[in-house]
Coordinates of C-alpha atoms in Angstrom, one line a residue:
X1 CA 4.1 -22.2 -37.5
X2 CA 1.5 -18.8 -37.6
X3 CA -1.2 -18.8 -35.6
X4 CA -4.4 -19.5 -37.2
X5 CA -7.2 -17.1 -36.7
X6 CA -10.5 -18.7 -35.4
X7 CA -13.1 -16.9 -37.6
X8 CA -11.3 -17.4 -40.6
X9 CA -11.2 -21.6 -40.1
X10 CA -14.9 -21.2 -39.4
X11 CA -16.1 -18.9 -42.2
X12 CA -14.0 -21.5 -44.7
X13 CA -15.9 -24.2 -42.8
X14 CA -19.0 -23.0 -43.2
X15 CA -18.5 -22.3 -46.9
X16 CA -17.2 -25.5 -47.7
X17 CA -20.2 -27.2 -45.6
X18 CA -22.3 -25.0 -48.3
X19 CA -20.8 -26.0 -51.2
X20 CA -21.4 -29.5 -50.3
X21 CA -25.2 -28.9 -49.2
X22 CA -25.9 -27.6 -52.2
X23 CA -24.8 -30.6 -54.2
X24 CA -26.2 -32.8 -52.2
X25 CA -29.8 -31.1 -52.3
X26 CA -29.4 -31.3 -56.0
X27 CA -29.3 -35.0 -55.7
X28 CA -31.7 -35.0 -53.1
X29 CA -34.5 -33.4 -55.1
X30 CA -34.1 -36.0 -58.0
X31 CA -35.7 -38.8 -55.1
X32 CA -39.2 -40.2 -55.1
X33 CA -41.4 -39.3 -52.3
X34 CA -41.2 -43.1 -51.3
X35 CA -37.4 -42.6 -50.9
X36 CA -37.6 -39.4 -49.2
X37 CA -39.8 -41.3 -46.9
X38 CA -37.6 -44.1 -46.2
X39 CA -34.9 -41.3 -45.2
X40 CA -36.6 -39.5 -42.7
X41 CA -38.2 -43.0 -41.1
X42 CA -34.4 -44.3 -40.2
X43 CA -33.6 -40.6 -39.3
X44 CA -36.5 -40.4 -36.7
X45 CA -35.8 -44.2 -35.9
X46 CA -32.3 -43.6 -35.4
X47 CA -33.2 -40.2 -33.1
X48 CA -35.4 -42.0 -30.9
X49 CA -33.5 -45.0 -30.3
X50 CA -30.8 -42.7 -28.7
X51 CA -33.4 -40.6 -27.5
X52 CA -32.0 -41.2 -23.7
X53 CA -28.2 -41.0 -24.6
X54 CA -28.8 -37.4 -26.0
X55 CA -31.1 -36.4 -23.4
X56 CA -28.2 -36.5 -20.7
X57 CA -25.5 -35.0 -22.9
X58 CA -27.7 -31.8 -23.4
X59 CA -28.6 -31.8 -20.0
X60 CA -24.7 -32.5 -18.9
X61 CA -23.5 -30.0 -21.4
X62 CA -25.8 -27.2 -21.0
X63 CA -26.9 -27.4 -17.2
X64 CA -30.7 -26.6 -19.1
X65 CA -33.2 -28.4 -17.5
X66 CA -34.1 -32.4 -17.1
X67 CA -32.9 -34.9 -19.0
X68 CA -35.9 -36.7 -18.1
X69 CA -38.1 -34.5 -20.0
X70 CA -35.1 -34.0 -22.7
X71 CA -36.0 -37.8 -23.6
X72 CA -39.9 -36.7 -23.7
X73 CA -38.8 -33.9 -26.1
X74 CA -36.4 -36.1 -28.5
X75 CA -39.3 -38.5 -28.7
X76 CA -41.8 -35.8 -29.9
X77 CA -39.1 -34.1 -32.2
X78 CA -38.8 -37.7 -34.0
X79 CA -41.5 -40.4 -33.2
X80 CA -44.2 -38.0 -32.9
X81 CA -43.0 -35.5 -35.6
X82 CA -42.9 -38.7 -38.3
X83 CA -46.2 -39.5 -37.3
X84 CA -47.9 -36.5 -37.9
X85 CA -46.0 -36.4 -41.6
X86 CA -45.4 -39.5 -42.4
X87 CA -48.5 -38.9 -45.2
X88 CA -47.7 -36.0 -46.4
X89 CA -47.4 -35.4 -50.1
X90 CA -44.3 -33.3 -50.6
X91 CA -42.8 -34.2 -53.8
X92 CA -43.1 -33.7 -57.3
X93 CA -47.1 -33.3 -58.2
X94 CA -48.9 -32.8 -54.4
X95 CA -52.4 -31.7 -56.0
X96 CA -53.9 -32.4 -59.4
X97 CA -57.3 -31.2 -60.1
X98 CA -58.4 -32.8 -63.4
X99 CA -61.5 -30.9 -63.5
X100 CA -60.2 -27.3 -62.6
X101 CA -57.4 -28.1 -64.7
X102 CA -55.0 -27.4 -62.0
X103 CA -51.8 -28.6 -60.5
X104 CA -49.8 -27.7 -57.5
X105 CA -45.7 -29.4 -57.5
X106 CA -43.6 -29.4 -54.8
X107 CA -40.6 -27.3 -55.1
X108 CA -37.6 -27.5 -51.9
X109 CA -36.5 -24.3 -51.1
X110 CA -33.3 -25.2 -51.2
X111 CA -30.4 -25.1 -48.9
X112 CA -31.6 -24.2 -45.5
X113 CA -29.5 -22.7 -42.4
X114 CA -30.5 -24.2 -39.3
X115 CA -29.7 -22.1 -36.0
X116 CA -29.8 -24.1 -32.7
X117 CA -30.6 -23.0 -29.2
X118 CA -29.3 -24.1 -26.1
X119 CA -32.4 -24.6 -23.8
X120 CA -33.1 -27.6 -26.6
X121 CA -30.5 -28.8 -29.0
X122 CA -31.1 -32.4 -29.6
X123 CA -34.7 -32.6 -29.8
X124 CA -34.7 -29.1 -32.5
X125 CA -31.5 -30.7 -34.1
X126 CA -34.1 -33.8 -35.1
X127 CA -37.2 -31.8 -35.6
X128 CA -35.4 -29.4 -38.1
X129 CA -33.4 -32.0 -40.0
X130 CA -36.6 -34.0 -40.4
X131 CA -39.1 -31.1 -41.9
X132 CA -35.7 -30.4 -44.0
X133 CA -35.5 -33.5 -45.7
X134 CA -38.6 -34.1 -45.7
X135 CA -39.4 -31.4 -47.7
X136 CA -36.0 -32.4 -50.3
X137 CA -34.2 -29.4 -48.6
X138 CA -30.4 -29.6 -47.6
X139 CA -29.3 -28.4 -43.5
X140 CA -26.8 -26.8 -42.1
X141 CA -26.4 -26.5 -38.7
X142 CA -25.4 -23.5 -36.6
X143 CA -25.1 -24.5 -33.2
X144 CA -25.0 -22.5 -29.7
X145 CA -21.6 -23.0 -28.5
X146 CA -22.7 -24.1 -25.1
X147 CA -24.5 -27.2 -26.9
X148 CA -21.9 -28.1 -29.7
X149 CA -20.9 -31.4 -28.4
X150 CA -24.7 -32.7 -28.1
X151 CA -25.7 -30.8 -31.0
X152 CA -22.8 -33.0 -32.8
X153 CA -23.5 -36.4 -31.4
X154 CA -27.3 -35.7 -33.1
X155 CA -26.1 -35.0 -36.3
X156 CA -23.8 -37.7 -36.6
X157 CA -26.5 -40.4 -35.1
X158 CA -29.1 -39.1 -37.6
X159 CA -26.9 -38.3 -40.8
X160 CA -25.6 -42.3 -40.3
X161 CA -29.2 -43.5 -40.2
X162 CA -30.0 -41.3 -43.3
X163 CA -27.2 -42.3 -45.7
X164 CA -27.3 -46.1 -45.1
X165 CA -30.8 -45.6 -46.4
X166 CA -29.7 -43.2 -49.4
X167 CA -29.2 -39.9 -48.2
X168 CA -26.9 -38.1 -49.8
X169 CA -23.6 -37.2 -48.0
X170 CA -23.3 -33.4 -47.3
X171 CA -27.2 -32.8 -46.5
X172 CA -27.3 -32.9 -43.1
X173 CA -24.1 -30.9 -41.7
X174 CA -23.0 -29.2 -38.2
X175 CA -20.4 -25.9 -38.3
X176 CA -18.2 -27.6 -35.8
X177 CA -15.4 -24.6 -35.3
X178 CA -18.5 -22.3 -34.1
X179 CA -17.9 -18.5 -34.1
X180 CA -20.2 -15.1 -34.9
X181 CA -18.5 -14.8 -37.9
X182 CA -19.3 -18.5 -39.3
X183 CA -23.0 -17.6 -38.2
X184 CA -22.8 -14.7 -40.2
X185 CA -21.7 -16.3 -43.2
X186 CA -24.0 -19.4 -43.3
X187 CA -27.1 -16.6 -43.2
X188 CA -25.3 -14.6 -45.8
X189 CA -23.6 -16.9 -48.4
X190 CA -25.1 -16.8 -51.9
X191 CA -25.7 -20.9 -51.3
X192 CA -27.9 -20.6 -48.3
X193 CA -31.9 -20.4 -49.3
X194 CA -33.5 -19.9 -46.0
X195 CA -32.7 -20.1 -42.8
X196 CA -34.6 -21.6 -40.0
X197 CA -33.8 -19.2 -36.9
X198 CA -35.0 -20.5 -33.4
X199 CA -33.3 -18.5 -30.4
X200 CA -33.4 -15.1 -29.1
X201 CA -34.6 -12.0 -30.2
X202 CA -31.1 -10.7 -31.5
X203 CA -30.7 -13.9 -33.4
X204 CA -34.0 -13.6 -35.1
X205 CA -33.6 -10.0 -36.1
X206 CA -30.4 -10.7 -37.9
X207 CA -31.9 -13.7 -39.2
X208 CA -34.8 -11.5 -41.0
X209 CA -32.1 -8.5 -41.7
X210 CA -29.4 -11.0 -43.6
X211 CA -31.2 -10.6 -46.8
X212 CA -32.0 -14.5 -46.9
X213 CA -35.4 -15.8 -46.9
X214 CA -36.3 -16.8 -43.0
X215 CA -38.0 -18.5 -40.6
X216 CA -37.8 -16.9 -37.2
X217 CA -40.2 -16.7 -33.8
X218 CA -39.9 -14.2 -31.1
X219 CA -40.2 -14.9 -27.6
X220 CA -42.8 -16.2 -25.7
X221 CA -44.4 -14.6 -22.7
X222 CA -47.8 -16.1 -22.5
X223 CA -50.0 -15.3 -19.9
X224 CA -52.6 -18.3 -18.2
X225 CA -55.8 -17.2 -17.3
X226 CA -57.6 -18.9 -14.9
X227 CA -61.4 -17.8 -15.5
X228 CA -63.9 -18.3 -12.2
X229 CA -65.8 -21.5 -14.1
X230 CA -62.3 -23.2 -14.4
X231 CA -61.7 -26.1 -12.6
X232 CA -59.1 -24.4 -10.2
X233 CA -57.2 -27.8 -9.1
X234 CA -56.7 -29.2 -12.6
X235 CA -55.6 -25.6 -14.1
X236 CA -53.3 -25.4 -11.4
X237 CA -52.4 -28.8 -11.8
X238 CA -51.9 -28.2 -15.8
X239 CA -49.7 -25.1 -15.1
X240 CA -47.4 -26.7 -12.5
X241 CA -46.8 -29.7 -14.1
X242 CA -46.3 -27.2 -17.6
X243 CA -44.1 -25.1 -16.2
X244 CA -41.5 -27.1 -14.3
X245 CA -41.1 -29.3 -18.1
X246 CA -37.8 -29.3 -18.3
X247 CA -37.0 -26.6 -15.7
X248 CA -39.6 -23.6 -18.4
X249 CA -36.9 -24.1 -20.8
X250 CA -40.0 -24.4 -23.7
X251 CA -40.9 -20.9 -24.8
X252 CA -44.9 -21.4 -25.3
X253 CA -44.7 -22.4 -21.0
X254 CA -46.7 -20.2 -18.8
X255 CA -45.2 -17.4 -17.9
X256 CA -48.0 -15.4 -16.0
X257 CA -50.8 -15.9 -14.0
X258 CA -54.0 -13.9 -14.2
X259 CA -57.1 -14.7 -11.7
X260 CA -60.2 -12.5 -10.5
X261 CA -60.5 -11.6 -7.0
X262 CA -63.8 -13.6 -6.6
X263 CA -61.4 -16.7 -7.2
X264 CA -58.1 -15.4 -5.7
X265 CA -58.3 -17.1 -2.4
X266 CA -59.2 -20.7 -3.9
X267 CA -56.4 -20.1 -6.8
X268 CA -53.6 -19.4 -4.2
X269 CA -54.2 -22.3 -1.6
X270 CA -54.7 -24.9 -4.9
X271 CA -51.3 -23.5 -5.7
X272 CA -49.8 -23.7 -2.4
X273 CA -51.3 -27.4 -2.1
X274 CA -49.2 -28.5 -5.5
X275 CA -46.0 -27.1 -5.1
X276 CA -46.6 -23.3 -5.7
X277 CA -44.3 -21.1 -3.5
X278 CA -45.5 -17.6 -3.5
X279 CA -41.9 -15.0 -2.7
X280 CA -42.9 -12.1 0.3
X281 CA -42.7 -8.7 -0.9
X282 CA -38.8 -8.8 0.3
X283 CA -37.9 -12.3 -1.5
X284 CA -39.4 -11.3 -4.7
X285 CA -37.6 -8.0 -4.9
X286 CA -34.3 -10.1 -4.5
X287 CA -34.8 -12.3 -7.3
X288 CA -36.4 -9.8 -9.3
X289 CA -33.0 -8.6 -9.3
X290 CA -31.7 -11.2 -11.3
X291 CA -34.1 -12.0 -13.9
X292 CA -32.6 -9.9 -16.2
X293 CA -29.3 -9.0 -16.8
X294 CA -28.3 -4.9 -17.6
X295 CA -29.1 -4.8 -20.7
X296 CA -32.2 -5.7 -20.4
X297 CA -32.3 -9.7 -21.5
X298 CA -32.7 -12.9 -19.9
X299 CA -30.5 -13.5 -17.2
X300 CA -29.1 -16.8 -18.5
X301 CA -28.2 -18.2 -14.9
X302 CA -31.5 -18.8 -14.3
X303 CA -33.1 -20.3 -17.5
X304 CA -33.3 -24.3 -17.1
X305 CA -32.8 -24.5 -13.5
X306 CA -34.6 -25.8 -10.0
X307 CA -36.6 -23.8 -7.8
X308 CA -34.1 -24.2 -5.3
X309 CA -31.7 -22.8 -7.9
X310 CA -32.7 -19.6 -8.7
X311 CA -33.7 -19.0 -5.3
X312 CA -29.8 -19.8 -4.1
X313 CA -28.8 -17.9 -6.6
X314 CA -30.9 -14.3 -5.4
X315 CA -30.1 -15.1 -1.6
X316 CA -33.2 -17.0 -0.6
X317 CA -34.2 -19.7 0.9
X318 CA -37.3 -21.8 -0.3
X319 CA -38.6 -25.2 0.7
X320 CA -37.6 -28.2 -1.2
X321 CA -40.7 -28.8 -2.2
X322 CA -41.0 -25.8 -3.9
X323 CA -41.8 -26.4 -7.7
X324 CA -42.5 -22.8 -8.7
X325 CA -41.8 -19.7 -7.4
X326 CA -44.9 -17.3 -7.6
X327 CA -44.2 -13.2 -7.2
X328 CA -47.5 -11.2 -6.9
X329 CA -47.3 -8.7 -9.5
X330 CA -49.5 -5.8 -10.7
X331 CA -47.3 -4.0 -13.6
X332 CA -46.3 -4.6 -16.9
X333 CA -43.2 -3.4 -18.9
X334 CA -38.9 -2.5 -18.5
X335 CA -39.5 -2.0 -15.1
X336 CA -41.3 -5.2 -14.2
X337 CA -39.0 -7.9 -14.7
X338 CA -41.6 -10.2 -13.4
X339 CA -44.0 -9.5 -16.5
X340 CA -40.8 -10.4 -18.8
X341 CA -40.5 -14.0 -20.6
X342 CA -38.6 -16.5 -18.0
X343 CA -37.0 -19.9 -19.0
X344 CA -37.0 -20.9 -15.4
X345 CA -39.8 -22.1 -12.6
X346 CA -40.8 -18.8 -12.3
X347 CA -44.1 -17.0 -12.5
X348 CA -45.9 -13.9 -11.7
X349 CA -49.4 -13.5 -10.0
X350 CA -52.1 -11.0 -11.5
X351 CA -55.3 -9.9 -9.7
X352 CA -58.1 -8.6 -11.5
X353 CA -62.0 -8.1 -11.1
X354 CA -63.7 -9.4 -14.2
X355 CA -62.8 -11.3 -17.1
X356 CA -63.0 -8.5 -19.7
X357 CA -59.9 -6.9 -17.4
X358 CA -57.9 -10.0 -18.0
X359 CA -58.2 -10.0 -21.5
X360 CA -57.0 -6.5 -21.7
X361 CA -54.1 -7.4 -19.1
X362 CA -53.4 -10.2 -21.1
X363 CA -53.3 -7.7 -24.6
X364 CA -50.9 -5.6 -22.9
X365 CA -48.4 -7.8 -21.6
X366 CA -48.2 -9.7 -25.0
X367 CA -47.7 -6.3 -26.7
X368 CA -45.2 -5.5 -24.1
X369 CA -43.5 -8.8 -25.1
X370 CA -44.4 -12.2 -26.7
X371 CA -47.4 -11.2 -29.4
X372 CA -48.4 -13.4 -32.0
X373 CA -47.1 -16.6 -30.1
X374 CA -49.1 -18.6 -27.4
X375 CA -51.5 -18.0 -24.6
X376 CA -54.2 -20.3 -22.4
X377 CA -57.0 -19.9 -20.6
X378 CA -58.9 -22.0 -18.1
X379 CA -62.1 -21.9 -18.3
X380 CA -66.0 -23.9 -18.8
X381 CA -67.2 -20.6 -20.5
X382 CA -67.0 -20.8 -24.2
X383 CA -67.9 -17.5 -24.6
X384 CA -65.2 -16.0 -23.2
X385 CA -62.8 -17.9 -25.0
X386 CA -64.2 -17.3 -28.2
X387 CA -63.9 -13.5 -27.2
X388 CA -60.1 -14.2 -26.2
X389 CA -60.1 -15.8 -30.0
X390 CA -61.4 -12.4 -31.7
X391 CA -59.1 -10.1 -29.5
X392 CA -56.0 -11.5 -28.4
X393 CA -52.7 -11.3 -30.5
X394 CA -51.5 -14.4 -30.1
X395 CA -51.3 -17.7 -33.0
X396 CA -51.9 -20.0 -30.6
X397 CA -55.1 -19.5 -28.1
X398 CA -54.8 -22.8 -25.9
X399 CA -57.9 -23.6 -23.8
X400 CA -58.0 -25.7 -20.6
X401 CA -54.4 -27.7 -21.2
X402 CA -50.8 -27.5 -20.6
X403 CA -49.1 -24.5 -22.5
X404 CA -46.2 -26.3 -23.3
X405 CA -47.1 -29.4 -24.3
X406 CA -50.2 -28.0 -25.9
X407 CA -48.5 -25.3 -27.8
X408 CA -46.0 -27.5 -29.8
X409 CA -48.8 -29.8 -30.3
X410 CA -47.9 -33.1 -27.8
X411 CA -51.4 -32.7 -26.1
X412 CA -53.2 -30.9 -28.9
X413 CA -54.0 -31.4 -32.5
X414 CA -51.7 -28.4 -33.4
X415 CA -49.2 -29.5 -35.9
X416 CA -45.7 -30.7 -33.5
X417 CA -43.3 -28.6 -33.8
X418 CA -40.6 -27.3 -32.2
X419 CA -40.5 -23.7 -34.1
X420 CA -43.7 -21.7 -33.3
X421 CA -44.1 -18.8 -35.8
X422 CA -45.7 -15.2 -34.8
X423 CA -47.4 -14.3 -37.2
X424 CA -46.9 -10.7 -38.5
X425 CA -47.7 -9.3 -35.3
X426 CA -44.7 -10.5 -33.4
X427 CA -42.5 -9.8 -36.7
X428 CA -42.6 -13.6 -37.9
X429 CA -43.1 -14.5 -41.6
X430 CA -45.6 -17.2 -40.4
X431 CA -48.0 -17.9 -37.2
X432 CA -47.6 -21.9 -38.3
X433 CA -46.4 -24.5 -35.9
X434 CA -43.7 -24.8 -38.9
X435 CA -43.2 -28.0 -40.3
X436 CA -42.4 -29.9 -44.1
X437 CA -45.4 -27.4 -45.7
X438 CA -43.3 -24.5 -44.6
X439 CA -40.0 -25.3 -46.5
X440 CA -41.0 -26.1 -49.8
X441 CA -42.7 -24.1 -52.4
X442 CA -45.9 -24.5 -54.8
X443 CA -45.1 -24.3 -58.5
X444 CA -49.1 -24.1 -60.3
X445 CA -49.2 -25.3 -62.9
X446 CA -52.9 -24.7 -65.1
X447 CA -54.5 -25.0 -68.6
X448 CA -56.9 -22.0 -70.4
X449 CA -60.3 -22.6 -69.6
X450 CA -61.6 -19.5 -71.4
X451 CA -60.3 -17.3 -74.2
X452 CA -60.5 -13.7 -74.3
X453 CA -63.4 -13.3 -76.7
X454 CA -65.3 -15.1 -73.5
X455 CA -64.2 -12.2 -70.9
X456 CA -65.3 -9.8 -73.2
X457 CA -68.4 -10.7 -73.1
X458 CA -68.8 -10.6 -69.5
X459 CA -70.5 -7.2 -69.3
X460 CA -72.5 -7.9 -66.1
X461 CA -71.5 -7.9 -62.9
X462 CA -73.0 -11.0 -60.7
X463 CA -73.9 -10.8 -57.4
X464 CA -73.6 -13.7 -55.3
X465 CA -76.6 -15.0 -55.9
X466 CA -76.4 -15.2 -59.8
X467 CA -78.2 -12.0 -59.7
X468 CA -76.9 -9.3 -62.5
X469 CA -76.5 -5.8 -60.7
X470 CA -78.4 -4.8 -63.2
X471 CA -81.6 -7.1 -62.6
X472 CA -81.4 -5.8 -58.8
X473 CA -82.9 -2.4 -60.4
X474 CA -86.1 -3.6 -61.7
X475 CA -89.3 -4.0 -60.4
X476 CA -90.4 -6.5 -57.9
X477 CA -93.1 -8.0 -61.0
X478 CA -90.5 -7.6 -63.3
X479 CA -87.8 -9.5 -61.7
X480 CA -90.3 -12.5 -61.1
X481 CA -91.4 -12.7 -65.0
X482 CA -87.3 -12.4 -65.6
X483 CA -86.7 -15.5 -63.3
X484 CA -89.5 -17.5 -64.7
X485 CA -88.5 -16.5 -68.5
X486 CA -84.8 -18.0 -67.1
X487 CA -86.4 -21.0 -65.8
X488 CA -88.0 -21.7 -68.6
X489 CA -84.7 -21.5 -70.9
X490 CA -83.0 -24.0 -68.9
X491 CA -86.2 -26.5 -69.3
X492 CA -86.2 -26.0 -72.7

């Protein structure tokens, strides 16, 4: 018997996985919205009934984080998420304006490719399946190959729960023999419409350089400002309790600290009080050592883990207690690993003198790494944050709450989401909190309202007060007795 070549058994895979996507989306986009609905409510139903069960598998497969806050994050990703969709229109006619003469219909994009990260494959295995179908789309999974048994037992529990209540087989799928090649192909193959990329930069760039239609957010590295009007113990308390969720593993977490020196003192013993431990000089040049790897990316050794962790792992020795480690820091860039994005319970500590220098520390460091995604300040002074607003380049400006569960809207009234766009400025095609709206497309449909003899007798140019540019040359006396003469007509 010949040996059978990995790639190739998972490139066929993938196509055949395609093929029957595609068919089922067909059939898929032929239901009512009430059907649709039915779908996705035994889908999320299904996903939160083994909300727990999955929780530990990711955390047992992975070593990621907690699987306490796993079950916090497979609830949002299906209760919550059908909640916050449950009435919205996405098939067939969404808008129909009888009086403009207007219509708006719902098309599905398609057949979508889903890529999975490890730091949370259950809970984005249910929030991308759900905006999928939702929509009338088709999925196909790609998963991380550290997650593929987890990211399995989720497909399986939420395809079940869709097709005993009509869906289609073939429209929720997992590549099961998981190579580079089989990614490839899924982003490539003429079947595929868009693909929904969460996961690291590399991942994202070949998503957007496939030459498919995608989805696809770059990293976060959000900075927290703590401005001197901020209550101190609940912004600490809001950034601890943020950034040990699930061990950091959430990419709009905290991953910076910015204070003024007037509030320094009172910010560092509130941090010290809940679980903050700031690294000497000597300790926080060890573990800088391993918060990236050569080549300049995340070190994955310490995304997901304990305090206690990632300090055993750079040689030091913290107290139990210890929920965060804290590492002063004044620079920003390659040689700072500190100011770098970190899936872990780490943060650095920046010192400034006013607020106007934070806002330009926070500019640089997002332009360094993480613009266009999330930030949050703490602060009583509106003014400020509407300054923050005008000049900061993130999409998501969070004031006085947790960044985590703020950003992907569990705390806020953000839309919930477990895919946070960029915008253009950190090279996303959307800043949304994506959801149903961003996977299917608008077909207008309109009637003539005027005919061409109409435009062509346009020949003046209205302000916007109804003012013809050229009334706005005549004399004040003569524009009066020209407003009362068009009073007059419409009397008459």
């Amino acid at each position: 018997m010949g040996l059978i070549d990995k790639d190739l058994v998972s490139v066929q895979e993938t196509r055949d996985l395609l093929k029957k996507a595609k068919e089922a989306q067909i059939e898929i986009a032929k239901l009512s919205q009430e059907e649709i609905d039915t779908i996705c409510k035994a889908m999320a139903k299904a996903a939160f009934n083994n909300r727990v069960k999955l929780a530990k598998m990711a955390q047992e497969e992975t070593g990621f984080g907690k699987w306490q806050d796993k079950v916090l994050k497979n609830a949002f990703a299906s209760r919550d998420l059908l909640n916050s969709m449950k009435d919205m229109k996405t098939v067939g006619i969404i808008t129909n304006n009888i009086d403009a003469k207007y219509m708006e219909v719902a098309v599905p994009v398609g057949v979508v490719a889903g890529l999975i990260p490890s730091t949370n494959p259950t809970s984005t295995v249910i929030y991308k399946a759900l905006i999928s179908i939702k929509a009338g789309n088709a999925i196909v999974f790609s998963p991380h190959p550290s997650a593929l048994n987890c990211i399995k037992e989720t497909v399986r529990i939420i395809n079940e729960a869709g097709k005993s209540v009509g869906l289609p087989d073939g429209a929720i799928s997992v590549i099961t023999t998981v190579t580079t090649q089989a990614t490839n192909e899924l982003m490539k193959n003429e079947n595929t419409n868009l693909i929904l990329a969460t996961g690291g930069s590399a991942m994202v760039r070949a998503a957007y350089s496939s030459g498919t239609p995608a989805i696809g957010v770059g990293p976060g590295n959000g900075p927290a400002f703590i401005e001197r009007s901020a209550d101190i113990p609940k912004a600490v308390e809001l950034i601890l309790e943020s950034k040990t969720f699930d061990n950091g593993t959430i990419c709009a977490s905290e991953q910076s600290i910015i204070v003024e020196e007037i509030s320094r003192e009172n910010v560092i013993s509130e941090f010290k009080k809940q679980g903050g431990y700031f690294l000497s000089k000597n300790d926080a040049l060890k573990l800088e050592k391993y918060i990236l790897r050569p080549n300049g990316t995340m070190n994955p050794k310490i995304v997901g883990r304990t305090a206690q962790a990632v300090a055993e792992l750079a040689g030091i020795s913290v107290p139990e207690d210890a929920k965060v480690l804290i590492a002063e820091e004044t620079r920003v860039g390659d040689l700072a690993p500190y100011s770098r994005e970190k899936l872990s319970p780490i943060l650095a500590f920046y010192t400034v003198n006013t607020w106007e220098e934070a806002r330009d520390l926070s500019i640089k460091i997002l332009n360094f790494e993480g613009a266009g995604h999330t930030m949050v300040i703490h602060t009583a002074n509106n003014k400020i944050a509407e300054d923050f607003a005008l000049k900061v380049p993130v999409s998501r400006l969070l004031i006085n709450c947790s960044a985590t569960l703020g950003g992907i809207g569990a705390t806020t009234n953000l839309r919930p989401a477990l895919t946070l766009g960029c915008g253009a400025v950190g090279g996303s095609s959307t800043s949304d909190n994506v959801g149903p709206q961003n996977l299917f497309n608008l077909r207008r449909v309109v009637y003539g309202v005027r005919t061409l003899d109409e435009i062509r007798g346009e020949d003046k140019f209205d302000d916007v007060s109804g003012k013809a540019v050229e009334d706005l040359e005549l004399s004040k006396d003569q524009l009066i007795d020209l407003l009362v003469e068009r009073v007059l007509q419409k009397l008459k």
